[in-house]
Amino acid sequence: MKPKTNEEYVQIDEVQWKPFPAAFSTGGIRWKLLNVSPGQGSWSAIFDCPAHSSFAPHIHAGPGEYLLTKGKMDVRGGKANGGATAIAPGYGFESSGARHDKTTFPIDSEFYMTFLGPLTFVKPDGSPIAVVGWEEVQSAWG
């Protein structure tokens, strides 16, 4: 029989913000890694996104869910460009294979997200730059 996964608790305000890797974002995005689950292939984090910051283009290998707790997020270019504009408090679901060429934050924003599976950061032509799953995230967190 496989061992049961241990329960975990994180007091978020006691975790220090760290810069999110510059190779995958611009504008000073910070993050707090809250959990990695090797058995599920998932990871959860909260992100602090200053006004005009953005994430590099990426594709979700698995689904993800987010809760925008503060601010505004233009997903896939925002509603005006055929994507979605999330306004806090707001919830979003990302399906497997969702591609985000442009995710930006027009004002200071914060959101929590759980990723089920890795993200593939891509060049404009869709070719991969890096595949980032729970192992890479855990390693980047240090």
CSV table of N, CA, C and O in Angstrom, one decimal, residues 19-129:
chain,number,residue,atom,x,y,z
A,19,PRO,N,11.5,37.1,-6.2
A,19,PRO,CA,11.2,37.5,-7.6
A,19,PRO,C,10.9,36.2,-8.4
A,19,PRO,O,11.6,35.2,-8.3
A,20,PHE,N,9.9,36.3,-9.2
A,20,PHE,CA,9.6,35.3,-10.2
A,20,PHE,C,10.7,35.3,-11.3
A,20,PHE,O,11.1,36.4,-11.6
A,21,PRO,N,11.1,34.1,-11.8
A,21,PRO,CA,12.2,34.1,-12.7
A,21,PRO,C,12.0,35.1,-13.9
A,21,PRO,O,11.0,35.1,-14.6
A,22,ALA,N,13.0,36.0,-14.1
A,22,ALA,CA,12.9,37.0,-15.2
A,22,ALA,C,12.8,36.4,-16.6
A,22,ALA,O,12.3,37.0,-17.5
A,23,ALA,N,13.2,35.1,-16.7
A,23,ALA,CA,13.1,34.5,-18.0
A,23,ALA,C,11.6,34.2,-18.4
A,23,ALA,O,11.3,34.0,-19.6
A,24,PHE,N,10.7,34.2,-17.4
A,24,PHE,CA,9.3,33.9,-17.6
A,24,PHE,C,8.4,35.0,-17.3
A,24,PHE,O,7.2,34.8,-17.3
A,25,SER,N,8.9,36.2,-17.0
A,25,SER,CA,8.1,37.4,-16.7
A,25,SER,C,8.8,38.7,-16.8
A,25,SER,O,10.0,38.7,-16.9
A,26,THR,N,8.1,39.8,-16.9
A,26,THR,CA,8.7,41.1,-16.9
A,26,THR,C,7.9,42.0,-15.9
A,26,THR,O,6.7,41.7,-15.6
A,27,GLY,N,8.6,43.0,-15.5
A,27,GLY,CA,7.9,44.0,-14.6
A,27,GLY,C,7.9,43.8,-13.2
A,27,GLY,O,7.2,44.4,-12.4
A,28,GLY,N,8.7,42.8,-12.7
A,28,GLY,CA,8.9,42.7,-11.2
A,28,GLY,C,7.9,41.8,-10.5
A,28,GLY,O,7.6,42.0,-9.4
A,29,ILE,N,7.4,40.8,-11.2
A,29,ILE,CA,6.4,39.9,-10.6
A,29,ILE,C,7.2,39.1,-9.5
A,29,ILE,O,8.3,38.7,-9.6
A,30,ARG,N,6.5,39.0,-8.3
A,30,ARG,CA,7.0,38.2,-7.2
A,30,ARG,C,6.0,37.0,-6.9
A,30,ARG,O,4.9,37.1,-7.3
A,31,TRP,N,6.6,36.0,-6.2
A,31,TRP,CA,5.7,34.9,-5.9
A,31,TRP,C,6.1,34.3,-4.6
A,31,TRP,O,7.2,34.5,-4.0
A,32,LYS,N,5.1,33.5,-4.1
A,32,LYS,CA,5.3,32.6,-2.9
A,32,LYS,C,4.9,31.2,-3.3
A,32,LYS,O,3.7,31.0,-3.6
A,33,LEU,N,5.8,30.3,-3.3
A,33,LEU,CA,5.4,28.9,-3.6
A,33,LEU,C,4.8,28.3,-2.3
A,33,LEU,O,5.4,28.3,-1.2
A,34,LEU,N,3.6,27.8,-2.5
A,34,LEU,CA,2.8,27.3,-1.3
A,34,LEU,C,2.8,25.8,-1.2
A,34,LEU,O,2.8,25.3,-0.1
A,35,ASN,N,2.9,25.1,-2.3
A,35,ASN,CA,2.8,23.6,-2.3
A,35,ASN,C,3.3,23.0,-3.6
A,35,ASN,O,3.1,23.6,-4.7
A,36,VAL,N,3.9,21.9,-3.5
A,36,VAL,CA,4.2,21.1,-4.7
A,36,VAL,C,3.7,19.7,-4.3
A,36,VAL,O,3.8,19.2,-3.2
A,37,SER,N,3.1,19.0,-5.3
A,37,SER,CA,2.5,17.7,-5.1
A,37,SER,C,3.1,16.7,-6.2
A,37,SER,O,2.5,16.7,-7.3
A,38,PRO,N,4.2,16.1,-5.9
A,38,PRO,CA,4.7,15.2,-6.9
A,38,PRO,C,3.8,14.1,-7.4
A,38,PRO,O,3.7,13.9,-8.6
A,39,GLY,N,3.0,13.5,-6.5
A,39,GLY,CA,2.1,12.5,-6.9
A,39,GLY,C,1.0,13.0,-7.9
A,39,GLY,O,0.5,12.2,-8.7
A,40,GLN,N,0.6,14.2,-7.7
A,40,GLN,CA,-0.5,14.8,-8.5
A,40,GLN,C,0.1,15.6,-9.7
A,40,GLN,O,-0.5,16.0,-10.6
A,41,GLY,N,1.4,15.9,-9.6
A,41,GLY,CA,2.1,16.7,-10.7
A,41,GLY,C,1.6,18.1,-10.6
A,41,GLY,O,1.6,18.8,-11.7
A,42,SER,N,1.3,18.6,-9.4
A,42,SER,CA,0.7,20.0,-9.3
A,42,SER,C,1.6,20.9,-8.5
A,42,SER,O,2.5,20.4,-7.7
A,43,TRP,N,1.4,22.2,-8.6
A,43,TRP,CA,2.0,23.2,-7.7
A,43,TRP,C,1.1,24.3,-7.6
A,43,TRP,O,0.3,24.6,-8.4
A,44,SER,N,1.2,25.0,-6.4
A,44,SER,CA,0.3,26.1,-6.1
A,44,SER,C,1.2,27.3,-5.6
A,44,SER,O,2.1,27.1,-4.9
A,45,ALA,N,0.8,28.5,-6.0
A,45,ALA,CA,1.5,29.7,-5.6
A,45,ALA,C,0.6,30.9,-5.6
A,45,ALA,O,-0.5,30.9,-6.2
A,46,ILE,N,1.1,31.9,-4.9
A,46,ILE,CA,0.4,33.2,-5.0
A,46,ILE,C,1.4,34.2,-5.6
A,46,ILE,O,2.6,34.1,-5.4
A,47,PHE,N,0.9,35.1,-6.5
A,47,PHE,CA,1.7,36.0,-7.3
A,47,PHE,C,1.3,37.4,-7.0
A,47,PHE,O,0.1,37.8,-6.9
A,48,ASP,N,2.3,38.3,-6.8
A,48,ASP,CA,2.2,39.7,-6.7
A,48,ASP,C,2.7,40.3,-8.0
A,48,ASP,O,3.8,40.2,-8.3
A,49,CYS,N,1.8,41.0,-8.7
A,49,CYS,CA,2.0,41.5,-10.0
A,49,CYS,C,1.9,43.0,-10.1
A,49,CYS,O,0.7,43.5,-10.1
A,50,PRO,N,3.0,43.8,-10.1
A,50,PRO,CA,2.9,45.2,-10.2
A,50,PRO,C,2.2,45.7,-11.5
A,50,PRO,O,2.2,44.9,-12.5
A,51,ALA,N,1.7,46.9,-11.5
A,51,ALA,CA,1.1,47.4,-12.7
A,51,ALA,C,2.0,47.3,-13.9
A,51,ALA,O,3.2,47.6,-13.8
A,52,HIS,N,1.5,46.9,-15.0
A,52,HIS,CA,2.2,46.7,-16.3
A,52,HIS,C,3.1,45.5,-16.4
A,52,HIS,O,3.9,45.4,-17.3
A,53,SER,N,3.1,44.7,-15.4
A,53,SER,CA,3.9,43.5,-15.4
A,53,SER,C,3.2,42.4,-16.3
A,53,SER,O,2.0,42.6,-16.6
A,54,SER,N,3.9,41.4,-16.7
A,54,SER,CA,3.3,40.3,-17.5
A,54,SER,C,4.1,39.0,-17.4
A,54,SER,O,5.3,39.0,-17.0
A,55,PHE,N,3.4,37.9,-17.8
A,55,PHE,CA,4.1,36.6,-17.9
A,55,PHE,C,4.5,36.4,-19.4
A,55,PHE,O,3.8,36.9,-20.3
A,56,ALA,N,5.5,35.7,-19.6
A,56,ALA,CA,6.0,35.3,-20.9
A,56,ALA,C,4.9,34.4,-21.5
A,56,ALA,O,4.2,33.7,-20.8
A,57,PRO,N,4.9,34.3,-22.8
A,57,PRO,CA,3.9,33.4,-23.5
A,57,PRO,C,4.1,31.9,-23.0
A,57,PRO,O,5.3,31.5,-22.9
A,58,HIS,N,3.0,31.2,-22.8
A,58,HIS,CA,3.1,29.9,-22.3
A,58,HIS,C,1.9,29.1,-22.6
A,58,HIS,O,0.8,29.6,-23.0
A,59,ILE,N,2.0,27.8,-22.5
A,59,ILE,CA,0.9,26.8,-22.8
A,59,ILE,C,0.8,25.9,-21.5
A,59,ILE,O,1.8,25.4,-21.0
A,60,HIS,N,-0.5,25.8,-21.1
A,60,HIS,CA,-0.8,24.9,-19.9
A,60,HIS,C,-0.9,23.4,-20.4
A,60,HIS,O,-1.8,23.1,-21.2
A,61,ALA,N,0.0,22.6,-19.9
A,61,ALA,CA,-0.1,21.2,-20.3
A,61,ALA,C,-1.3,20.5,-19.6
A,61,ALA,O,-2.0,19.7,-20.2
A,62,GLY,N,-1.6,21.0,-18.4
A,62,GLY,CA,-2.8,20.5,-17.7
A,62,GLY,C,-3.7,21.7,-17.3
A,62,GLY,O,-3.3,22.8,-17.4
A,63,PRO,N,-4.8,21.4,-16.7
A,63,PRO,CA,-5.7,22.5,-16.3
A,63,PRO,C,-5.1,23.2,-15.1
A,63,PRO,O,-4.3,22.8,-14.4
A,64,GLY,N,-5.7,24.4,-14.8
A,64,GLY,CA,-5.3,25.2,-13.7
A,64,GLY,C,-6.5,26.1,-13.3
A,64,GLY,O,-7.4,26.3,-14.1
A,65,GLU,N,-6.5,26.5,-12.0
A,65,GLU,CA,-7.5,27.3,-11.5
A,65,GLU,C,-6.9,28.5,-10.8
A,65,GLU,O,-5.9,28.3,-10.1
A,66,TYR,N,-7.5,29.7,-10.9
A,66,TYR,CA,-6.9,30.9,-10.2
A,66,TYR,C,-8.0,31.7,-9.5
A,66,TYR,O,-9.2,31.6,-9.9
A,67,LEU,N,-7.6,32.4,-8.5
A,67,LEU,CA,-8.4,33.3,-7.8
A,67,LEU,C,-7.7,34.6,-7.7
A,67,LEU,O,-6.7,34.8,-7.1
A,68,LEU,N,-8.2,35.6,-8.5
A,68,LEU,CA,-7.7,37.0,-8.5
A,68,LEU,C,-8.2,37.7,-7.2
A,68,LEU,O,-9.4,37.9,-7.1
A,69,THR,N,-7.3,38.0,-6.3
A,69,THR,CA,-7.7,38.5,-5.0
A,69,THR,C,-7.6,40.1,-5.0
A,69,THR,O,-8.2,40.7,-4.1
A,70,LYS,N,-6.9,40.6,-5.9
A,70,LYS,CA,-6.7,42.1,-6.0
A,70,LYS,C,-6.3,42.5,-7.4
A,70,LYS,O,-5.5,41.8,-8.1
A,71,GLY,N,-6.9,43.6,-7.9
A,71,GLY,CA,-6.5,44.1,-9.1
A,71,GLY,C,-7.3,43.6,-10.4
A,71,GLY,O,-8.4,43.3,-10.3
A,72,LYS,N,-6.5,43.5,-11.5
A,72,LYS,CA,-7.1,43.2,-12.8
A,72,LYS,C,-6.0,42.5,-13.6
A,72,LYS,O,-4.9,42.8,-13.6
A,73,MET,N,-6.5,41.4,-14.3
A,73,MET,CA,-5.6,40.6,-15.1
A,73,MET,C,-6.2,40.5,-16.5
A,73,MET,O,-7.4,40.0,-16.6
A,74,ASP,N,-5.4,40.8,-17.5
A,74,ASP,CA,-5.9,40.6,-18.9
A,74,ASP,C,-5.2,39.3,-19.4
A,74,ASP,O,-4.0,39.2,-19.6
A,75,VAL,N,-6.1,38.2,-19.5
A,75,VAL,CA,-5.7,36.9,-19.9
A,75,VAL,C,-5.9,36.8,-21.4
A,75,VAL,O,-6.9,37.1,-22.0
A,76,ARG,N,-4.9,36.2,-22.1
A,76,ARG,CA,-4.9,36.0,-23.6
A,76,ARG,C,-5.2,37.4,-24.2
A,76,ARG,O,-6.0,37.4,-25.2
A,77,GLY,N,-4.6,38.4,-23.7
A,77,GLY,CA,-4.8,39.8,-24.3
A,77,GLY,C,-5.9,40.6,-23.8
A,77,GLY,O,-6.1,41.7,-24.2
A,78,GLY,N,-6.8,40.0,-23.0
A,78,GLY,CA,-7.9,40.7,-22.4
A,78,GLY,C,-9.1,40.6,-23.2
A,78,GLY,O,-9.1,40.2,-24.4
A,79,LYS,N,-10.3,41.0,-22.7
A,79,LYS,CA,-11.6,40.9,-23.3
A,79,LYS,C,-11.6,41.6,-24.7
A,79,LYS,O,-12.2,41.2,-25.6
A,80,ALA,N,-11.0,42.8,-24.7
A,80,ALA,CA,-11.0,43.6,-25.9
A,80,ALA,C,-10.3,42.9,-27.1
A,80,ALA,O,-10.5,43.2,-28.3
A,81,ASN,N,-9.4,41.9,-26.8
A,81,ASN,CA,-8.7,41.2,-27.8
A,81,ASN,C,-9.1,39.7,-27.9
A,81,ASN,O,-8.3,38.9,-28.4
A,82,GLY,N,-10.3,39.4,-27.5
A,82,GLY,CA,-10.8,38.0,-27.6
A,82,GLY,C,-10.4,37.1,-26.4
A,82,GLY,O,-10.8,36.0,-26.4
A,83,GLY,N,-9.7,37.6,-25.4
A,83,GLY,CA,-9.4,36.8,-24.2
A,83,GLY,C,-10.4,37.1,-23.1
A,83,GLY,O,-11.6,37.4,-23.4
A,84,ALA,N,-9.9,37.1,-21.9
A,84,ALA,CA,-10.7,37.4,-20.7
A,84,ALA,C,-10.0,38.5,-19.9
A,84,ALA,O,-8.8,38.6,-19.9
A,85,THR,N,-10.9,39.3,-19.3
A,85,THR,CA,-10.4,40.3,-18.4
A,85,THR,C,-11.0,40.0,-17.0
A,85,THR,O,-12.2,40.0,-16.8
A,86,ALA,N,-10.1,39.6,-16.1
A,86,ALA,CA,-10.5,39.2,-14.7
A,86,ALA,C,-10.4,40.4,-13.8
A,86,ALA,O,-9.4,41.1,-13.9
A,87,ILE,N,-11.4,40.7,-13.0
A,87,ILE,CA,-11.4,41.8,-12.1
A,87,ILE,C,-11.7,41.2,-10.7
A,87,ILE,O,-12.6,40.4,-10.5
A,88,ALA,N,-10.8,41.6,-9.8
A,88,ALA,CA,-10.9,41.1,-8.4
A,88,ALA,C,-12.2,41.5,-7.7
A,88,ALA,O,-12.7,42.6,-7.9
A,89,PRO,N,-12.8,40.6,-6.9
A,89,PRO,CA,-12.5,39.2,-6.8
A,89,PRO,C,-13.0,38.4,-8.0
A,89,PRO,O,-14.2,38.6,-8.4
A,90,GLY,N,-12.2,37.6,-8.5
A,90,GLY,CA,-12.6,36.8,-9.7
A,90,GLY,C,-11.9,35.5,-9.7
A,90,GLY,O,-10.8,35.3,-9.3
A,91,TYR,N,-12.6,34.5,-10.3
A,91,TYR,CA,-12.2,33.1,-10.4
A,91,TYR,C,-12.0,32.8,-11.9
A,91,TYR,O,-12.8,33.2,-12.7
A,92,GLY,N,-11.0,32.0,-12.3
A,92,GLY,CA,-10.8,31.5,-13.6
A,92,GLY,C,-10.3,30.1,-13.7
A,92,GLY,O,-9.6,29.6,-12.8
A,93,PHE,N,-10.7,29.4,-14.8
A,93,PHE,CA,-10.3,28.0,-15.0
A,93,PHE,C,-9.5,28.1,-16.4
A,93,PHE,O,-10.0,28.7,-17.3
A,94,GLU,N,-8.4,27.4,-16.4
A,94,GLU,CA,-7.6,27.3,-17.6
A,94,GLU,C,-7.6,25.8,-18.0
A,94,GLU,O,-7.2,24.9,-17.2
A,95,SER,N,-8.0,25.5,-19.2
A,95,SER,CA,-8.1,24.1,-19.7
A,95,SER,C,-6.7,23.6,-20.1
A,95,SER,O,-5.8,24.4,-20.4
A,96,SER,N,-6.6,22.3,-20.2
A,96,SER,CA,-5.4,21.7,-20.7
A,96,SER,C,-5.2,22.2,-22.1
A,96,SER,O,-6.1,22.3,-22.9
A,97,GLY,N,-4.0,22.6,-22.5
A,97,GLY,CA,-3.7,23.1,-23.8
A,97,GLY,C,-3.9,24.6,-24.0
A,97,GLY,O,-3.7,25.1,-25.0
A,98,ALA,N,-4.4,25.3,-22.9
A,98,ALA,CA,-4.7,26.7,-23.0
A,98,ALA,C,-3.3,27.4,-23.3
A,98,ALA,O,-2.3,27.2,-22.7
A,99,ARG,N,-3.4,28.3,-24.4
A,99,ARG,CA,-2.2,29.1,-24.7
A,99,ARG,C,-2.4,30.5,-24.4
A,99,ARG,O,-3.4,31.1,-24.7
A,100,HIS,N,-1.4,31.1,-23.7
A,100,HIS,CA,-1.4,32.5,-23.3
A,100,HIS,C,-0.3,33.2,-23.9
A,100,HIS,O,0.9,33.2,-23.4
A,101,ASP,N,-0.5,33.9,-25.0
A,101,ASP,CA,0.5,34.7,-25.6
A,101,ASP,C,0.8,36.0,-24.9
A,101,ASP,O,1.8,36.6,-24.9
A,102,LYS,N,-0.3,36.5,-24.2
A,102,LYS,CA,-0.2,37.7,-23.5
A,102,LYS,C,-1.1,37.7,-22.2
A,102,LYS,O,-2.3,37.6,-22.3
A,103,THR,N,-0.4,37.7,-21.0
A,103,THR,CA,-1.1,37.8,-19.8
A,103,THR,C,-0.5,39.0,-19.1
A,103,THR,O,0.7,39.0,-18.7
A,104,THR,N,-1.3,40.1,-18.9
A,104,THR,CA,-0.7,41.3,-18.3
A,104,THR,C,-1.6,41.8,-17.2
A,104,THR,O,-2.8,41.4,-17.0
A,105,PHE,N,-1.0,42.7,-16.4
A,105,PHE,CA,-1.7,43.3,-15.2
A,105,PHE,C,-1.6,44.8,-15.4
A,105,PHE,O,-0.6,45.4,-15.1
A,106,PRO,N,-2.7,45.4,-15.8
A,106,PRO,CA,-2.7,46.9,-16.0
A,106,PRO,C,-2.6,47.7,-14.7
A,106,PRO,O,-2.2,48.9,-14.7
A,107,ILE,N,-3.0,47.1,-13.5
A,107,ILE,CA,-2.8,47.7,-12.2
A,107,ILE,C,-2.2,46.7,-11.3
A,107,ILE,O,-2.2,45.5,-11.6
A,108,ASP,N,-1.8,47.2,-10.1
A,108,ASP,CA,-1.2,46.3,-9.1
A,108,ASP,C,-2.2,45.2,-8.8
A,108,ASP,O,-3.4,45.5,-8.6
A,109,SER,N,-1.8,43.9,-8.9
A,109,SER,CA,-2.7,42.8,-8.8
A,109,SER,C,-2.1,41.6,-8.0
A,109,SER,O,-0.8,41.6,-7.8
A,110,GLU,N,-2.9,40.7,-7.5
A,110,GLU,CA,-2.4,39.6,-6.8
A,110,GLU,C,-3.4,38.4,-7.1
A,110,GLU,O,-4.6,38.6,-7.1
A,111,PHE,N,-2.8,37.2,-7.3
A,111,PHE,CA,-3.7,36.1,-7.5
A,111,PHE,C,-3.0,34.8,-7.0
A,111,PHE,O,-1.8,34.7,-6.9
A,112,TYR,N,-3.9,33.8,-6.7
A,112,TYR,CA,-3.5,32.5,-6.2
A,112,TYR,C,-3.8,31.6,-7.4
A,112,TYR,O,-4.9,31.7,-8.0
A,113,MET,N,-2.9,30.6,-7.7
A,113,MET,CA,-3.2,29.6,-8.7
A,113,MET,C,-2.6,28.3,-8.4
A,113,MET,O,-1.6,28.1,-7.8
A,114,THR,N,-3.4,27.2,-8.8
A,114,THR,CA,-2.9,25.8,-8.7
A,114,THR,C,-2.8,25.4,-10.2
A,114,THR,O,-3.7,25.5,-11.0
A,115,PHE,N,-1.6,24.8,-10.5
A,115,PHE,CA,-1.3,24.3,-11.8
A,115,PHE,C,-1.3,22.8,-11.7
A,115,PHE,O,-0.6,22.2,-10.9
A,116,LEU,N,-2.1,22.1,-12.6
A,116,LEU,CA,-2.1,20.6,-12.6
A,116,LEU,C,-1.3,20.3,-13.9
A,116,LEU,O,-1.8,20.3,-15.0
A,117,GLY,N,0.0,20.0,-13.7
A,117,GLY,CA,0.9,19.8,-14.8
A,117,GLY,C,1.8,21.0,-15.1
A,117,GLY,O,1.6,22.1,-14.6
A,118,PRO,N,2.7,20.8,-16.0
A,118,PRO,CA,3.7,21.9,-16.3
A,118,PRO,C,3.2,22.9,-17.2
A,118,PRO,O,2.2,22.8,-17.9
A,119,LEU,N,3.9,24.0,-17.2
A,119,LEU,CA,3.7,25.1,-18.2
A,119,LEU,C,4.9,25.0,-19.2
A,119,LEU,O,6.0,24.7,-18.8
A,120,THR,N,4.6,25.2,-20.5
A,120,THR,CA,5.6,25.3,-21.5
A,120,THR,C,5.7,26.7,-21.9
A,120,THR,O,4.8,27.2,-22.5
A,121,PHE,N,6.8,27.4,-21.6
A,121,PHE,CA,7.1,28.7,-22.1
A,121,PHE,C,7.5,28.6,-23.5
A,121,PHE,O,8.4,27.8,-23.8
A,122,VAL,N,7.0,29.5,-24.3
A,122,VAL,CA,7.2,29.4,-25.8
A,122,VAL,C,7.7,30.7,-26.4
A,122,VAL,O,7.4,31.8,-25.9
A,123,LYS,N,8.3,30.5,-27.6
A,123,LYS,CA,8.7,31.6,-28.5
A,123,LYS,C,7.4,32.0,-29.3
A,123,LYS,O,6.4,31.2,-29.3
A,124,PRO,N,7.4,33.1,-29.9
A,124,PRO,CA,6.2,33.5,-30.7
A,124,PRO,C,5.8,32.5,-31.7
A,124,PRO,O,4.6,32.4,-32.0
A,125,ASP,N,6.7,31.7,-32.3
A,125,ASP,CA,6.3,30.7,-33.2
A,125,ASP,C,5.8,29.4,-32.6
A,125,ASP,O,5.5,28.4,-33.3
A,126,GLY,N,5.7,29.4,-31.2
A,126,GLY,CA,5.2,28.2,-30.5
A,126,GLY,C,6.3,27.2,-30.1
A,126,GLY,O,6.0,26.3,-29.4
A,127,SER,N,7.5,27.4,-30.5
A,127,SER,CA,8.6,26.4,-30.2
A,127,SER,C,8.9,26.6,-28.7
A,127,SER,O,8.9,27.8,-28.2
A,128,PRO,N,9.2,25.6,-28.0
A,128,PRO,CA,9.4,25.7,-26.5
A,128,PRO,C,10.7,26.3,-26.1
A,128,PRO,O,11.7,26.2,-26.8
A,129,ILE,N,10.6,27.1,-25.0
A,129,ILE,CA,11.8,27.7,-24.4
A,129,ILE,C,12.2,26.8,-23.2
A,129,ILE,O,13.3,26.4,-23.0
